Each structure stands twice: as structure tokens, then as C-alpha cells.
Short mmCIF file of N, CA and C in Angstrom, two decimals:
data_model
loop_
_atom_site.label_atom_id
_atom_site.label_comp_id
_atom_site.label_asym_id
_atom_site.label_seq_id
_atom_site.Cartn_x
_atom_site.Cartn_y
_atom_site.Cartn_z
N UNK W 1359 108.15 126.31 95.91
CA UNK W 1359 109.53 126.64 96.17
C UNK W 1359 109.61 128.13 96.48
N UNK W 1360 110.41 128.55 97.56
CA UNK W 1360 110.25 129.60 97.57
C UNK W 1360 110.83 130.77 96.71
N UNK W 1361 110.82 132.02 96.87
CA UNK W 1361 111.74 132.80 95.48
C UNK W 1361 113.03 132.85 95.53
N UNK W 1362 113.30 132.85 96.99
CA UNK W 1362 114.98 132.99 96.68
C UNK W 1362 116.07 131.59 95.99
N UNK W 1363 114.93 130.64 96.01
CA UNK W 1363 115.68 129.25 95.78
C UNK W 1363 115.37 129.29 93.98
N UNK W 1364 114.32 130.02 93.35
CA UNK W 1364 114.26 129.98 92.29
C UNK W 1364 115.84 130.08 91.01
N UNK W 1365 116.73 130.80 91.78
CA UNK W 1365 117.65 131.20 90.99
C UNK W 1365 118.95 130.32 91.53
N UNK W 1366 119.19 129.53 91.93
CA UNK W 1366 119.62 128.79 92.49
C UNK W 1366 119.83 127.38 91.68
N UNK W 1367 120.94 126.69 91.79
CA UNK W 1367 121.35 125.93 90.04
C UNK W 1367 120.76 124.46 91.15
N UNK W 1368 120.10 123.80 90.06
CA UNK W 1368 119.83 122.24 90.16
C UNK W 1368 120.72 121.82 91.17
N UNK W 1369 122.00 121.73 90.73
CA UNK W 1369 123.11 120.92 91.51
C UNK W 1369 123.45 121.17 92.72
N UNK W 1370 123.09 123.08 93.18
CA UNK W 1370 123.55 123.08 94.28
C UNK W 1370 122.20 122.42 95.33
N UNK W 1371 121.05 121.99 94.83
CA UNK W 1371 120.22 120.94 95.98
C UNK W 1371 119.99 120.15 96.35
N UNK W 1372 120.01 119.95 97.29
CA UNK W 1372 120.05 118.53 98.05
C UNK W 1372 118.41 118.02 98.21
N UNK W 1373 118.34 116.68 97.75
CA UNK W 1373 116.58 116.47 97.98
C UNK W 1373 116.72 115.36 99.40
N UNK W 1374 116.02 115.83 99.90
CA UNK W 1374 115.42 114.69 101.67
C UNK W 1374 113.82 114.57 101.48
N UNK W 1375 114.27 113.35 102.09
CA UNK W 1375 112.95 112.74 102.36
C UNK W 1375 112.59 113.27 103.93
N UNK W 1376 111.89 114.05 103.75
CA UNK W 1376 111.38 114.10 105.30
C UNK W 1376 110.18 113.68 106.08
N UNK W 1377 110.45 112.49 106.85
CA UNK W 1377 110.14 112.36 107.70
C UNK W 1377 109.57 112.08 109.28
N UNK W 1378 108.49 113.09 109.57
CA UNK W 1378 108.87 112.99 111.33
C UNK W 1378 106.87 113.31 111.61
N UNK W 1379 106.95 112.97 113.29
CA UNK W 1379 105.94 113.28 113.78
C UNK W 1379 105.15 113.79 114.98
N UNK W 1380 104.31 114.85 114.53
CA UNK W 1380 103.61 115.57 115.92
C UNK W 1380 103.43 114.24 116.82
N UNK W 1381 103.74 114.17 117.68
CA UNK W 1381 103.60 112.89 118.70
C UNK W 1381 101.99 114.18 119.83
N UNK W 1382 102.56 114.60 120.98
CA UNK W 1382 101.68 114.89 121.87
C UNK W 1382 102.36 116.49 122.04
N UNK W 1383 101.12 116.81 123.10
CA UNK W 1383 101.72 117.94 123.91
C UNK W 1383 101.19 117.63 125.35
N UNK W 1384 102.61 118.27 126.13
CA UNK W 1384 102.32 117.46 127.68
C UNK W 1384 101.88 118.89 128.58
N UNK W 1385 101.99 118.46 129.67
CA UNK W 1385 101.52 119.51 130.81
C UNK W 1385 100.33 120.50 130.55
N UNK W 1386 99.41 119.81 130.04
CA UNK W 1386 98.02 120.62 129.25
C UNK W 1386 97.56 120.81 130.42
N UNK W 1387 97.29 122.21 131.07
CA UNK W 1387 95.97 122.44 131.99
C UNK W 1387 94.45 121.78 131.26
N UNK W 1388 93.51 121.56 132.16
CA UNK W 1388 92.42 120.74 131.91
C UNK W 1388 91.74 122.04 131.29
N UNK W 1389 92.07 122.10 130.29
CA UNK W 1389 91.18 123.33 129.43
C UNK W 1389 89.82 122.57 128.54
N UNK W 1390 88.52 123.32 128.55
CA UNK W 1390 87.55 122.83 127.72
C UNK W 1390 88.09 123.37 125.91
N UNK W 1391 87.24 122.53 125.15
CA UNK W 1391 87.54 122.36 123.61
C UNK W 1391 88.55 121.37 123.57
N UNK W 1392 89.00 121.61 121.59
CA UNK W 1392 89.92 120.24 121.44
C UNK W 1392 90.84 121.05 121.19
N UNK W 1393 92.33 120.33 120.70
CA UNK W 1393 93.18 121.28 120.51
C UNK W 1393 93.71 120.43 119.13
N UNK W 1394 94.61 121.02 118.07
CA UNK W 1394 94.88 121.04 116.95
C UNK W 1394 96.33 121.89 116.61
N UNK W 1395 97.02 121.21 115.80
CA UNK W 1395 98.16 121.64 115.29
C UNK W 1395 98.49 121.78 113.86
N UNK W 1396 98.97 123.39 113.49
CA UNK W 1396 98.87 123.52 111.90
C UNK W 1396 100.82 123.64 111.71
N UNK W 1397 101.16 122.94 110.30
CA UNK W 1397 102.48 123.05 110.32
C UNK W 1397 102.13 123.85 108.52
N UNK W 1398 103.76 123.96 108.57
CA UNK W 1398 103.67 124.56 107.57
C UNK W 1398 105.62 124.31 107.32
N UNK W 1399 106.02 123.77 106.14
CA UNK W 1399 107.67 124.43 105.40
C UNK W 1399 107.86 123.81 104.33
N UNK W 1400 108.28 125.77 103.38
CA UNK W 1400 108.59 125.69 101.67
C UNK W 1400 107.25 125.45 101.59
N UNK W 1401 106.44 124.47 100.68
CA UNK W 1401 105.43 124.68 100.17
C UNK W 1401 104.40 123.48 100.78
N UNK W 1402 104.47 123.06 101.36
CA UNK W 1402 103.67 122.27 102.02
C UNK W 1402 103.00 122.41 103.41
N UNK W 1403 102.04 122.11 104.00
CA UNK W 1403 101.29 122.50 105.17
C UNK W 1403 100.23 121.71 105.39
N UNK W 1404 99.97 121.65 106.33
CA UNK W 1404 98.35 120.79 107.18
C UNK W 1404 97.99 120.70 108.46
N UNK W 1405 97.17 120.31 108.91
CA UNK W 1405 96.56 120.42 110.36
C UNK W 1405 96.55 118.96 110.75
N UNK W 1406 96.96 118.66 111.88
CA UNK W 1406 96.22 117.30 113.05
C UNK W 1406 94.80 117.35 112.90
N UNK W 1407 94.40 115.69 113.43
CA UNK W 1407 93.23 116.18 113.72
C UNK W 1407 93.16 117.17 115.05
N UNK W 1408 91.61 117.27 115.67
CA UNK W 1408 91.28 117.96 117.18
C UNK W 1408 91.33 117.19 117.62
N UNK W 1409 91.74 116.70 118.57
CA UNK W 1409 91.98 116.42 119.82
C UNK W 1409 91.81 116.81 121.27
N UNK W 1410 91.07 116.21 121.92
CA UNK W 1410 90.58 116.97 123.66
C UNK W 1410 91.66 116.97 124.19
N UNK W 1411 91.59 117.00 125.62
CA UNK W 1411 92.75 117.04 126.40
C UNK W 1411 92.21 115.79 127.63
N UNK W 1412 93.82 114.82 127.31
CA UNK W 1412 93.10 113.53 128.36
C UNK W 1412 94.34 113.71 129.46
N UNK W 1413 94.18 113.28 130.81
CA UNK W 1413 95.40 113.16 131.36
C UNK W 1413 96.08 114.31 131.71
N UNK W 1414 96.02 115.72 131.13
CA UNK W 1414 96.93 116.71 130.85
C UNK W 1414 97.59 116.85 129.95
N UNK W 1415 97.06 115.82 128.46
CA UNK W 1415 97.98 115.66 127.11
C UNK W 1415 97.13 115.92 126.34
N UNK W 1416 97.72 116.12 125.15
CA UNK W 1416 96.60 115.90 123.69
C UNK W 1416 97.87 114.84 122.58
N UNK W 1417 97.26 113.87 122.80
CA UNK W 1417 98.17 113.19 121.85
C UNK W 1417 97.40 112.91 120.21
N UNK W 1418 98.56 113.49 119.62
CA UNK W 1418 98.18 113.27 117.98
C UNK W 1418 98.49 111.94 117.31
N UNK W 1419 99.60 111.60 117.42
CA UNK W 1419 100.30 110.78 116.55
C UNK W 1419 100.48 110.71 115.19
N UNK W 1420 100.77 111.95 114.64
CA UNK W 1420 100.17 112.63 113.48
C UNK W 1420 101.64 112.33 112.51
N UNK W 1421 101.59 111.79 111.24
CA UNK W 1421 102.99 111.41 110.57
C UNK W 1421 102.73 112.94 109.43
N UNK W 1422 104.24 113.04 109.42
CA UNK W 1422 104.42 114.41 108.04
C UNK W 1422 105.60 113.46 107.22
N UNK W 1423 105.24 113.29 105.71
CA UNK W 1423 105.82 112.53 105.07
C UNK W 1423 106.08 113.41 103.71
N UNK W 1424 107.40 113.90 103.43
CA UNK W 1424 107.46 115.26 102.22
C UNK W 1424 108.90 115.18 101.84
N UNK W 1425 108.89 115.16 100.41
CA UNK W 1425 110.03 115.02 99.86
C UNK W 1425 110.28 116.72 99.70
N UNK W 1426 111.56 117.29 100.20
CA UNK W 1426 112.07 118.44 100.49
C UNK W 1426 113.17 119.01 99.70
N UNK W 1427 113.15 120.50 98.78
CA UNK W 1427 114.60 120.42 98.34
C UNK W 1427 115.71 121.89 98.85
N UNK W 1428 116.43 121.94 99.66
CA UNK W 1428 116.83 122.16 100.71
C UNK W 1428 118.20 122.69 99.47
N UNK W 1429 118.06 124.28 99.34
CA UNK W 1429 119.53 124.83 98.65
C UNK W 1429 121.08 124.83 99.76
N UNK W 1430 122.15 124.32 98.55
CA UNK W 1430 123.54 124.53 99.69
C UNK W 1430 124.32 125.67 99.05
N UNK W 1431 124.83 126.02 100.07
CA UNK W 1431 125.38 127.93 99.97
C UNK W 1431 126.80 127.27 99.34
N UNK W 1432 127.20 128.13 98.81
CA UNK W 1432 128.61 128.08 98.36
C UNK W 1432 129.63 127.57 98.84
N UNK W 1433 129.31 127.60 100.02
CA UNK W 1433 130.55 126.84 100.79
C UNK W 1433 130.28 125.63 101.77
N UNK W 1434 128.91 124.95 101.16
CA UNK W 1434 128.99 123.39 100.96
C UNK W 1434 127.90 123.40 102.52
N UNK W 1435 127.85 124.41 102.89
CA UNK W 1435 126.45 124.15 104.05
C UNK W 1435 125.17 124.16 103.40
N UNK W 1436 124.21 123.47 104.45
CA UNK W 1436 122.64 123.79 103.87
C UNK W 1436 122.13 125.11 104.32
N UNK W 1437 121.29 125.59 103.43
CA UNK W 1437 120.87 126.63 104.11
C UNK W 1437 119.60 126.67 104.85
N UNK W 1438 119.04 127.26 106.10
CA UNK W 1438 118.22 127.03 106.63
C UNK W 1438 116.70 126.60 105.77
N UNK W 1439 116.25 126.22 106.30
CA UNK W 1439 114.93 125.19 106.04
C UNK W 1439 113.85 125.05 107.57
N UNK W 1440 112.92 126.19 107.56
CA UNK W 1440 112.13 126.12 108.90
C UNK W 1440 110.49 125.36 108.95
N UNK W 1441 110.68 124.94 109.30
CA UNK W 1441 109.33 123.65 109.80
C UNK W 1441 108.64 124.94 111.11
N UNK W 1442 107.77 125.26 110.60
CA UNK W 1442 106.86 125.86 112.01
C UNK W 1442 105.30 125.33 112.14
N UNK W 1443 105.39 124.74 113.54
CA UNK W 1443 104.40 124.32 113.99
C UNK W 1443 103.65 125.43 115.01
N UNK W 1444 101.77 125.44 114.82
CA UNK W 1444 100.86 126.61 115.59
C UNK W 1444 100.51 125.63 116.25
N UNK W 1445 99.87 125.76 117.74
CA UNK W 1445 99.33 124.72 118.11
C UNK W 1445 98.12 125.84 118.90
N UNK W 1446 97.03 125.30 117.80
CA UNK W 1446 95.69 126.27 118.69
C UNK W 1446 94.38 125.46 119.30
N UNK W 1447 93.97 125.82 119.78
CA UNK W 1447 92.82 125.61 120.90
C UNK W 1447 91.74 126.04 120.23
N UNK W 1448 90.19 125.51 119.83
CA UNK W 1448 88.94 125.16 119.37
C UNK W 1448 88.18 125.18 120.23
N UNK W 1449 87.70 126.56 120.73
CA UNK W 1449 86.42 126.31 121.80
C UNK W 1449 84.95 126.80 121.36
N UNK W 1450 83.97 125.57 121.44
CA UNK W 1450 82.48 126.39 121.07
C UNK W 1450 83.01 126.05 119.15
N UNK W 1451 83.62 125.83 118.65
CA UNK W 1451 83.45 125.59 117.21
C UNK W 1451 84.06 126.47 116.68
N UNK W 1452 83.75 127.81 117.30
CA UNK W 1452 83.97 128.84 116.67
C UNK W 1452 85.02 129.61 116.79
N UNK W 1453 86.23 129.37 117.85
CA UNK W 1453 86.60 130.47 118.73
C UNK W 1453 87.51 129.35 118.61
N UNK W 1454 88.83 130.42 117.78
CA UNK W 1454 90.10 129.69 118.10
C UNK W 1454 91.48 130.83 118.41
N UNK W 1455 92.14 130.23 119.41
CA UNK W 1455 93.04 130.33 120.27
C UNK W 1455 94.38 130.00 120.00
N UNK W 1456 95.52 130.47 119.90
CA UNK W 1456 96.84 130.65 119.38
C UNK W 1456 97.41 130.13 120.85
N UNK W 1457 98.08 128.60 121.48
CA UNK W 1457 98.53 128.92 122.19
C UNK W 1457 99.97 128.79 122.13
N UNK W 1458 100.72 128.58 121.53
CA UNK W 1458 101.97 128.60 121.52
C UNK W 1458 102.72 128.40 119.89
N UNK W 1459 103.85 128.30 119.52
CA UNK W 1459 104.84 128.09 118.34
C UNK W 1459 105.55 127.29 118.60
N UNK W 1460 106.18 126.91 117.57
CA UNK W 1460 107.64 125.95 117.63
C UNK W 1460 108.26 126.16 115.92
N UNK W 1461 109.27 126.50 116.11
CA UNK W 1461 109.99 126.67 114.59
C UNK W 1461 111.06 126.41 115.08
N UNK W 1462 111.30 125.23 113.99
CA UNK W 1462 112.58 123.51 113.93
C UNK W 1462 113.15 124.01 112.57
N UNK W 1463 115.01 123.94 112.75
CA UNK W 1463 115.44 124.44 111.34
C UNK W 1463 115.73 122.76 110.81
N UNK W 1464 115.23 122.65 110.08
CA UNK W 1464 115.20 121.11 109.07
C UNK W 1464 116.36 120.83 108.93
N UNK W 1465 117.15 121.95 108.44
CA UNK W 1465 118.55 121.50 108.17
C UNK W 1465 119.56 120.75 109.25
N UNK W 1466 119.50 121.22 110.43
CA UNK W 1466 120.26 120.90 111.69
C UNK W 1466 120.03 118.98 111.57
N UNK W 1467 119.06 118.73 110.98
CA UNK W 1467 118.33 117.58 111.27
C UNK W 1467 118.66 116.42 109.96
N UNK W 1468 119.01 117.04 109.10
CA UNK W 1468 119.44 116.30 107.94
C UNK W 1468 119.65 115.31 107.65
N UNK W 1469 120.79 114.73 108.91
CA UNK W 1469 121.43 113.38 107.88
C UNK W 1469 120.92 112.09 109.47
N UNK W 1470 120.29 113.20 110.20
CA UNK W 1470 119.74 112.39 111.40
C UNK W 1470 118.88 111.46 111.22
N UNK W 1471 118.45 109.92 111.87
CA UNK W 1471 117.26 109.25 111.88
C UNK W 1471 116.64 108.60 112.85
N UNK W 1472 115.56 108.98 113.54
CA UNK W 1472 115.00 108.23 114.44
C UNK W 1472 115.42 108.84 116.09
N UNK W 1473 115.54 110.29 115.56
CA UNK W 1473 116.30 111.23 116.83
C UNK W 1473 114.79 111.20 117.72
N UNK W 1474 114.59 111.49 118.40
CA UNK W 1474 113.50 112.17 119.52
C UNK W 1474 113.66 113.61 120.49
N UNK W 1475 112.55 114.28 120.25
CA UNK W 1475 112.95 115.56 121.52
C UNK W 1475 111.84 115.98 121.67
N UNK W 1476 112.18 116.73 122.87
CA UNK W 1476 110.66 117.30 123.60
C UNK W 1476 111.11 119.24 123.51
N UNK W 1477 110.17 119.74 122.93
CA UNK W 1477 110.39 121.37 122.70
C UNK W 1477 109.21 121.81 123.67
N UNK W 1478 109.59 123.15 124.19
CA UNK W 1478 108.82 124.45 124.82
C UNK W 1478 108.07 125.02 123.93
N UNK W 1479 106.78 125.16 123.91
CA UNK W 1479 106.48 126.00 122.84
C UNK W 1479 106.92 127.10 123.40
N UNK W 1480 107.29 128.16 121.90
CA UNK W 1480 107.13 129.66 122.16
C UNK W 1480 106.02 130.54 121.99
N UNK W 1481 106.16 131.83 122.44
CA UNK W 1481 105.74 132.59 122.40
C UNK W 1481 104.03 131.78 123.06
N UNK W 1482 104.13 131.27 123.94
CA UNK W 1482 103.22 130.41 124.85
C UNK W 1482 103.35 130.82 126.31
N UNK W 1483 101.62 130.69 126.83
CA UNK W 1483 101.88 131.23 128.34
C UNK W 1483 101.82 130.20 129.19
N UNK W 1484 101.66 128.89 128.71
CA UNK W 1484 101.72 127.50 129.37
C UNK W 1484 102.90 127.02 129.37
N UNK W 1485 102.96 126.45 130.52
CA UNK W 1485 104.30 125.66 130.47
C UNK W 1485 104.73 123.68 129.66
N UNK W 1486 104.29 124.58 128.14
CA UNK W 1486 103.35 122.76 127.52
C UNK W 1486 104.85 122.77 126.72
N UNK W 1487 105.15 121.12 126.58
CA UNK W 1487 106.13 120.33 126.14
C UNK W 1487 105.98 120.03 124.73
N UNK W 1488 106.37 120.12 123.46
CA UNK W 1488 105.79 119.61 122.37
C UNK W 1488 106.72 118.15 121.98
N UNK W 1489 106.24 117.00 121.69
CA UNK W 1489 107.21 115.70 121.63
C UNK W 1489 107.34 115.49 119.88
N UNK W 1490 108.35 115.84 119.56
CA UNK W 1490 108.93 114.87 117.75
C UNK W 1490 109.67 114.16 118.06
N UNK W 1491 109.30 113.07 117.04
CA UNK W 1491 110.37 111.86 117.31
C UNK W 1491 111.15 112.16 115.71
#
């Protein structure tokens, strides 16, 4: 949990079940190595497997399944809650590559189920699609 939620009363949190999944990433130039995705929000985190690049995709199909507890501000909103996904590139074993971000505020997403969207990564020099359903 993080620190600022430490002081924060039982009642004002809301617990979710979250969850959703790395599906693919599209418009992959035919790059050599595999590629891999690390997430990370509040206290939980993990990696996809590697994955090559087929088609111009790397599809994961990767499920994130995490019970979440998400503080509400005083005046009955949630307060942000960020899910950030790295998506890096593995070449030679050794040699890894940062190519893009994606940071999703959880909260926006709350009382949603079974939504789908396709994101830009940021701070990326490819023009690659990231798919959550």
C-alpha cells in the first residue's frame, strides 16, 4: 500500500477486483529478439512472457488478476490509481531496450466491464498500438 493511503480510514476504501489483459501490440516493425511487457500498480507487478514478433504483432494474451484498494477523497471521488505498463525489447539475451509506456488511471475504469481499447504507447518512437480488453 502505498504511504499516502496509510493514514487514510478503512471506510473511506473501496476494494475492486481487477481484472484485465495485455492482449498484443500492433504495427511492430520486423525487429530481431522477443519482446516483453513489465506492469506494475500499488503493490503488485510482473512481466509477459517474450514473445517474437509475427505478422508485425507480438501477441501476449497475458491475464492480470488483483484485488485493489483504491482510497475516496472527501468528496466521494476515487482517487487516482495508475497501472503502468514498459514494453521492452530482448536482443542477444542480454541487451534490453525500452520501447515505449502506457500509464492507465484504474480509477476512470472502475465500475466498467468488458470495455476494450487500443493505446499509443508513449514516450515511443514507433508508431505501435497497445490492445486491453
Amino acid at each position: 500500500m502505498a504511504l499516502q493511503n496509510l493514514f487514510v480510514p478503512r471506510a473511506r476504501m473501496a476494494s475492486f477486483n481487477v481484472q484485465l489483459r495485455i492482449e498484443d501490440l500492433n504495427n511492430v516493425p520486423p525487429l530481431n529478439g522477443v519482446f516483453y511487457a513489465k506492469w506494475k500498480f500499488q503493490d503488485h507487478s510482473g512481466t509477459t512472457p517474450r514473445v517474437p514478433v509475427v505478422n508485425r504483432e507480438v501477441r501476449w494474451l497475458h491475464a492480470v488478476e488483483k484485488i485493489i484498494d483504491i482510497p475516496v477523497s472527501k468528496d466521494g471521488m476515487l482517487t487516482s490509481c495508475e497501472f503502468k505498463i514498459t514494453i521492452k525489447q530482448e536482443v542477444y539475451s542480454h541487451v534490453h531496450m525500452k520501447i515505449g509506456t502506457l500509464n492507465i488511471n484504474l480509477s476512470e475504469y472502475a465500475l466498467l466491464s468488458g470495455s476494450s481499447r487500443r493505446y499509443f504507447l508513449q514516450e515511443s518512437k514507433l508508431n505501435c498500438t497497445l490492445k486491453r480488453p
